Coordinates of C-alpha atoms and ligand atoms in Angstrom, one line a residue:
M1 CA -91.7 -129.2 -163.3
S2 CA -88.6 -129.5 -161.1
P3 CA -86.9 -132.8 -160.7
L4 CA -88.2 -133.0 -157.2
E5 CA -91.7 -132.4 -158.3
A6 CA -91.3 -135.0 -161.1
D7 CA -90.2 -137.6 -158.6
L8 CA -93.0 -136.8 -156.2
Q9 CA -95.5 -136.9 -159.1
A10 CA -94.3 -140.3 -160.1
N11 CA -94.6 -141.6 -156.6
L12 CA -98.0 -140.0 -156.2
N13 CA -99.2 -141.7 -159.4
D14 CA -98.0 -145.1 -158.1
I15 CA -99.7 -144.6 -154.8
R16 CA -102.9 -143.5 -156.4
S17 CA -102.9 -146.5 -158.7
R18 CA -102.3 -148.8 -155.7
I19 CA -105.2 -147.2 -153.9
A20 CA -107.4 -147.5 -157.0
Q21 CA -106.6 -151.2 -157.4
A22 CA -107.2 -151.9 -153.8
C23 CA -110.5 -150.1 -153.8
Q24 CA -111.6 -152.0 -156.9
A25 CA -110.6 -155.3 -155.3
A26 CA -112.5 -154.4 -152.1
G27 CA -115.5 -153.0 -154.0
R28 CA -115.0 -149.6 -152.4
D29 CA -115.5 -146.1 -153.8
L30 CA -112.1 -144.5 -154.4
R31 CA -113.4 -141.2 -153.0
E32 CA -114.0 -142.8 -149.6
V33 CA -110.3 -143.1 -149.0
E34 CA -108.3 -140.0 -148.0
L35 CA -104.6 -139.9 -148.7
L36 CA -102.8 -138.0 -145.9
P37 CA -99.2 -137.3 -146.9
V38 CA -96.9 -137.6 -143.9
S39 CA -94.1 -135.0 -144.2
K40 CA -92.1 -135.7 -141.0
F41 CA -88.4 -135.3 -141.5
Q42 CA -89.0 -133.9 -145.0
S43 CA -87.6 -130.5 -146.0
L44 CA -89.5 -127.4 -146.8
E45 CA -88.5 -127.9 -150.4
A46 CA -90.2 -131.3 -150.4
I47 CA -93.4 -129.8 -149.0
R48 CA -93.2 -126.9 -151.5
A49 CA -93.0 -129.5 -154.3
A50 CA -95.9 -131.5 -152.9
K51 CA -97.9 -128.3 -152.7
A52 CA -97.2 -127.6 -156.4
L53 CA -98.8 -131.0 -157.1
G54 CA -101.9 -129.9 -155.4
L55 CA -101.5 -131.6 -152.0
T56 CA -102.8 -129.3 -149.2
R57 CA -102.8 -131.3 -145.9
F58 CA -99.9 -132.9 -144.3
G59 CA -99.3 -135.1 -141.2
E60 CA -96.4 -134.4 -138.8
N61 CA -95.1 -136.3 -135.7
Y62 CA -93.3 -133.6 -133.8
V63 CA -94.8 -130.3 -132.6
Q64 CA -91.6 -128.3 -133.0
E65 CA -90.8 -129.5 -136.5
G66 CA -94.5 -129.3 -137.6
T67 CA -94.9 -125.8 -136.2
A68 CA -91.9 -124.6 -138.3
K69 CA -93.6 -126.0 -141.4
A70 CA -97.0 -124.6 -140.5
L71 CA -95.5 -121.2 -140.1
A72 CA -93.6 -121.5 -143.4
F73 CA -96.8 -122.5 -145.2
P74 CA -99.8 -120.7 -143.8
D75 CA -101.9 -121.7 -146.7
L76 CA -101.4 -125.5 -146.0
E77 CA -103.0 -127.5 -143.2
F78 CA -100.9 -129.6 -140.9
V79 CA -102.2 -132.3 -138.6
I80 CA -100.3 -133.8 -135.7
H81 CA -100.2 -137.6 -135.2
G82 CA -97.8 -137.6 -132.3
P83 CA -96.6 -138.9 -130.0
L84 CA -97.8 -135.8 -128.2
Q85 CA -96.5 -134.7 -124.8
R86 CA -98.7 -132.9 -122.4
N87 CA -96.5 -129.9 -122.2
K88 CA -96.8 -129.5 -126.0
A89 CA -100.5 -129.4 -125.9
K90 CA -100.7 -125.6 -126.4
P91 CA -98.5 -125.3 -129.5
A92 CA -100.2 -128.4 -130.9
L93 CA -103.6 -126.7 -130.7
Q94 CA -102.2 -123.4 -132.0
H95 CA -100.5 -124.7 -135.1
F96 CA -102.3 -127.9 -136.2
H97 CA -105.7 -128.3 -137.7
E98 CA -106.4 -131.7 -136.2
I99 CA -105.0 -133.6 -133.2
M100 CA -104.8 -137.2 -134.2
C101 CA -103.0 -138.8 -131.3
V102 CA -105.0 -138.3 -128.1
D103 CA -104.3 -141.5 -126.2
R104 CA -104.6 -140.8 -122.5
L105 CA -106.9 -139.0 -120.1
D106 CA -104.5 -136.4 -118.8
L107 CA -103.6 -135.3 -122.3
A108 CA -107.3 -135.2 -123.3
L109 CA -108.2 -133.1 -120.2
R110 CA -105.4 -130.7 -120.8
L111 CA -106.2 -130.3 -124.5
A112 CA -109.9 -129.8 -123.7
R113 CA -109.2 -127.1 -121.1
L114 CA -106.7 -125.2 -123.3
A115 CA -109.0 -125.4 -126.4
Q116 CA -111.8 -123.9 -124.3
E117 CA -109.5 -121.1 -123.0
M118 CA -108.1 -120.4 -126.4
E119 CA -111.6 -120.6 -128.0
L120 CA -110.4 -123.1 -130.6
T121 CA -112.1 -126.1 -132.1
R122 CA -109.9 -128.9 -133.3
P123 CA -111.2 -132.1 -134.8
T124 CA -109.6 -134.9 -132.7
W125 CA -108.9 -138.5 -133.1
I126 CA -108.1 -141.1 -130.5
Q127 CA -105.0 -143.2 -131.1
V128 CA -105.8 -146.7 -130.0
D129 CA -103.5 -149.6 -129.1
L130 CA -105.1 -153.0 -129.2
W131 CA -101.8 -154.9 -129.1
G132 CA -100.2 -154.0 -125.8
E133 CA -96.6 -153.4 -125.9
A134 CA -96.3 -154.7 -129.5
T135 CA -95.8 -151.3 -131.1
K136 CA -94.5 -149.0 -128.3
M137 CA -95.8 -146.1 -130.4
G138 CA -98.4 -144.9 -128.0
G139 CA -102.1 -145.4 -128.1
C140 CA -104.9 -145.9 -125.7
P141 CA -105.4 -149.4 -124.3
L142 CA -108.8 -150.8 -124.8
P143 CA -109.9 -150.7 -121.1
E144 CA -109.2 -146.9 -121.0
L145 CA -111.0 -146.1 -124.1
P146 CA -114.6 -145.5 -122.7
A147 CA -113.3 -142.9 -120.3
L148 CA -111.3 -141.1 -123.0
I149 CA -114.3 -141.1 -125.4
E150 CA -116.5 -139.8 -122.6
T151 CA -114.1 -137.0 -121.8
L152 CA -113.8 -135.9 -125.4
S153 CA -117.6 -136.1 -125.9
A154 CA -118.3 -134.0 -122.8
G155 CA -117.0 -130.8 -124.5
S156 CA -117.4 -129.2 -127.9
H157 CA -113.9 -128.0 -128.6
L158 CA -112.4 -131.4 -129.6
P159 CA -115.0 -133.1 -131.8
L160 CA -114.2 -136.8 -132.0
Q161 CA -113.5 -137.8 -135.6
G162 CA -112.6 -141.5 -135.1
F163 CA -109.7 -143.8 -134.3
M164 CA -106.1 -143.7 -135.5
A165 CA -103.8 -146.6 -135.0
I166 CA -100.3 -147.9 -135.9
P167 CA -100.7 -151.6 -135.8
P168 CA -97.7 -154.0 -135.7
P169 CA -96.3 -154.4 -139.3
G170 CA -97.7 -157.2 -141.4
S171 CA -100.8 -157.8 -139.3
S172 CA -103.9 -157.5 -141.4
R173 CA -105.9 -159.0 -138.5
A174 CA -105.1 -155.8 -136.7
F175 CA -106.9 -153.8 -139.3
T176 CA -110.0 -156.1 -139.0
Q177 CA -109.9 -155.6 -135.2
L178 CA -109.8 -151.9 -135.6
A179 CA -112.7 -152.0 -138.1
Y180 CA -114.7 -154.0 -135.6
L181 CA -113.9 -151.5 -132.8
R182 CA -115.0 -148.6 -135.0
G183 CA -118.3 -150.3 -135.8
D184 CA -118.9 -151.1 -132.2
W185 CA -118.4 -147.4 -131.1
Q186 CA -120.3 -146.0 -134.0
Q187 CA -123.3 -148.0 -132.8
R188 CA -122.8 -147.0 -129.1
L189 CA -122.4 -143.3 -129.9
G190 CA -124.9 -143.2 -132.8
K191 CA -122.5 -141.2 -134.9
K192 CA -120.1 -141.9 -137.7
L193 CA -116.5 -142.4 -136.8
R194 CA -113.6 -142.5 -139.2
L195 CA -110.6 -144.9 -139.2
S196 CA -107.1 -143.7 -139.9
M197 CA -105.0 -146.8 -140.5
G198 CA -102.7 -148.0 -143.3
M199 CA -99.2 -146.6 -144.2
S200 CA -96.9 -147.0 -147.2
D201 CA -96.4 -150.8 -146.8
D202 CA -99.8 -152.0 -145.9
L203 CA -102.3 -149.6 -147.6
E204 CA -104.0 -152.5 -149.5
A205 CA -104.8 -154.5 -146.4
A206 CA -106.1 -151.3 -144.7
I207 CA -108.4 -150.5 -147.6
A208 CA -109.7 -154.0 -147.6
A209 CA -110.5 -153.7 -143.9
G210 CA -112.3 -150.4 -144.4
T211 CA -109.9 -147.5 -143.6
D212 CA -111.0 -144.0 -144.3
Q213 CA -107.6 -142.4 -144.2
L214 CA -104.1 -143.6 -145.3
R215 CA -101.1 -141.9 -143.8
I216 CA -98.4 -142.2 -146.4
G217 CA -94.8 -141.0 -145.9
S218 CA -92.0 -143.0 -147.5
A219 CA -93.9 -144.2 -150.6
L220 CA -94.5 -140.6 -151.5
F221 CA -91.5 -138.7 -150.3
G222 CA -88.9 -141.5 -150.4
A223 CA -86.9 -142.7 -147.5
R224 CA -86.7 -140.3 -144.6
S225 CA -83.4 -139.0 -143.4
T226 CA -83.1 -139.9 -139.7
A227 CA -80.6 -137.2 -139.1
Q228 CA -83.2 -135.2 -137.1
Ligands
PLP1 C1 -94.2 -142.0 -140.1 C2 -95.6 -142.2 -139.9 C3 -96.4 -142.6 -141.0 C4 -95.9 -142.8 -142.4 O1 -95.3 -144.0 -142.5 P1 -94.7 -144.6 -143.9 O2 -94.4 -146.0 -143.6 O3 -93.5 -143.8 -144.2 O4 -95.8 -144.4 -144.9 C5 -97.8 -142.7 -140.8 N1 -98.3 -142.6 -139.5 C6 -97.5 -142.2 -138.5 C7 -98.2 -142.0 -137.1 C8 -96.2 -142.1 -138.6 O5 -95.4 -141.8 -137.6

């Protein structure tokens, strides 16, 4: 095992034991919580090392950077969790297995039209923002959510998986609000929706509130270089 792989393995073990403890504390089944490694700003070497440890799916923020990685590792899956610009919709559909950051109608309409033209199906998540300007990370405001859900549900190429969110740091109330939102829409739509919330610093609170997917970057790969 290379030094890089050994480092990653140690970090992965730590994260998995944090997840196991949090699941136990919350009375949840460990297998309900997916760990999505976030590889933004990480090198191809780091992804190769993660792959050697058995990780197969990665989250990326930027279409250009993620595309280069997807092309370098055709046997791995990459998902995009934005922010996604409308003019990057086509490469996003081409190179990413899931679109996790649909947060406005014009983007949803463009993705839907392109996916139909390209005859592609991409599991899609809506990024929600319940906190107004608090995060500035994108996300659909609550009043616009019904139209967005309706638009995605109208076609078959972007099947709605659930909600993704980046709540303000340190707010476990935000996780509870998201869990409530998910429950509400599950009931309205009569279908199961997943919740992607929780990152390196707050995975415990997210698990307690019922997250289905944790997006973990720095706790796994170490601090990101911001050079890019
Ligand atoms: C960077 C990023 C993450 C990972 O954050 P860490 O705190 O490094 O775990 C998760 N989700 C999104 C949308 C991100 O941009």
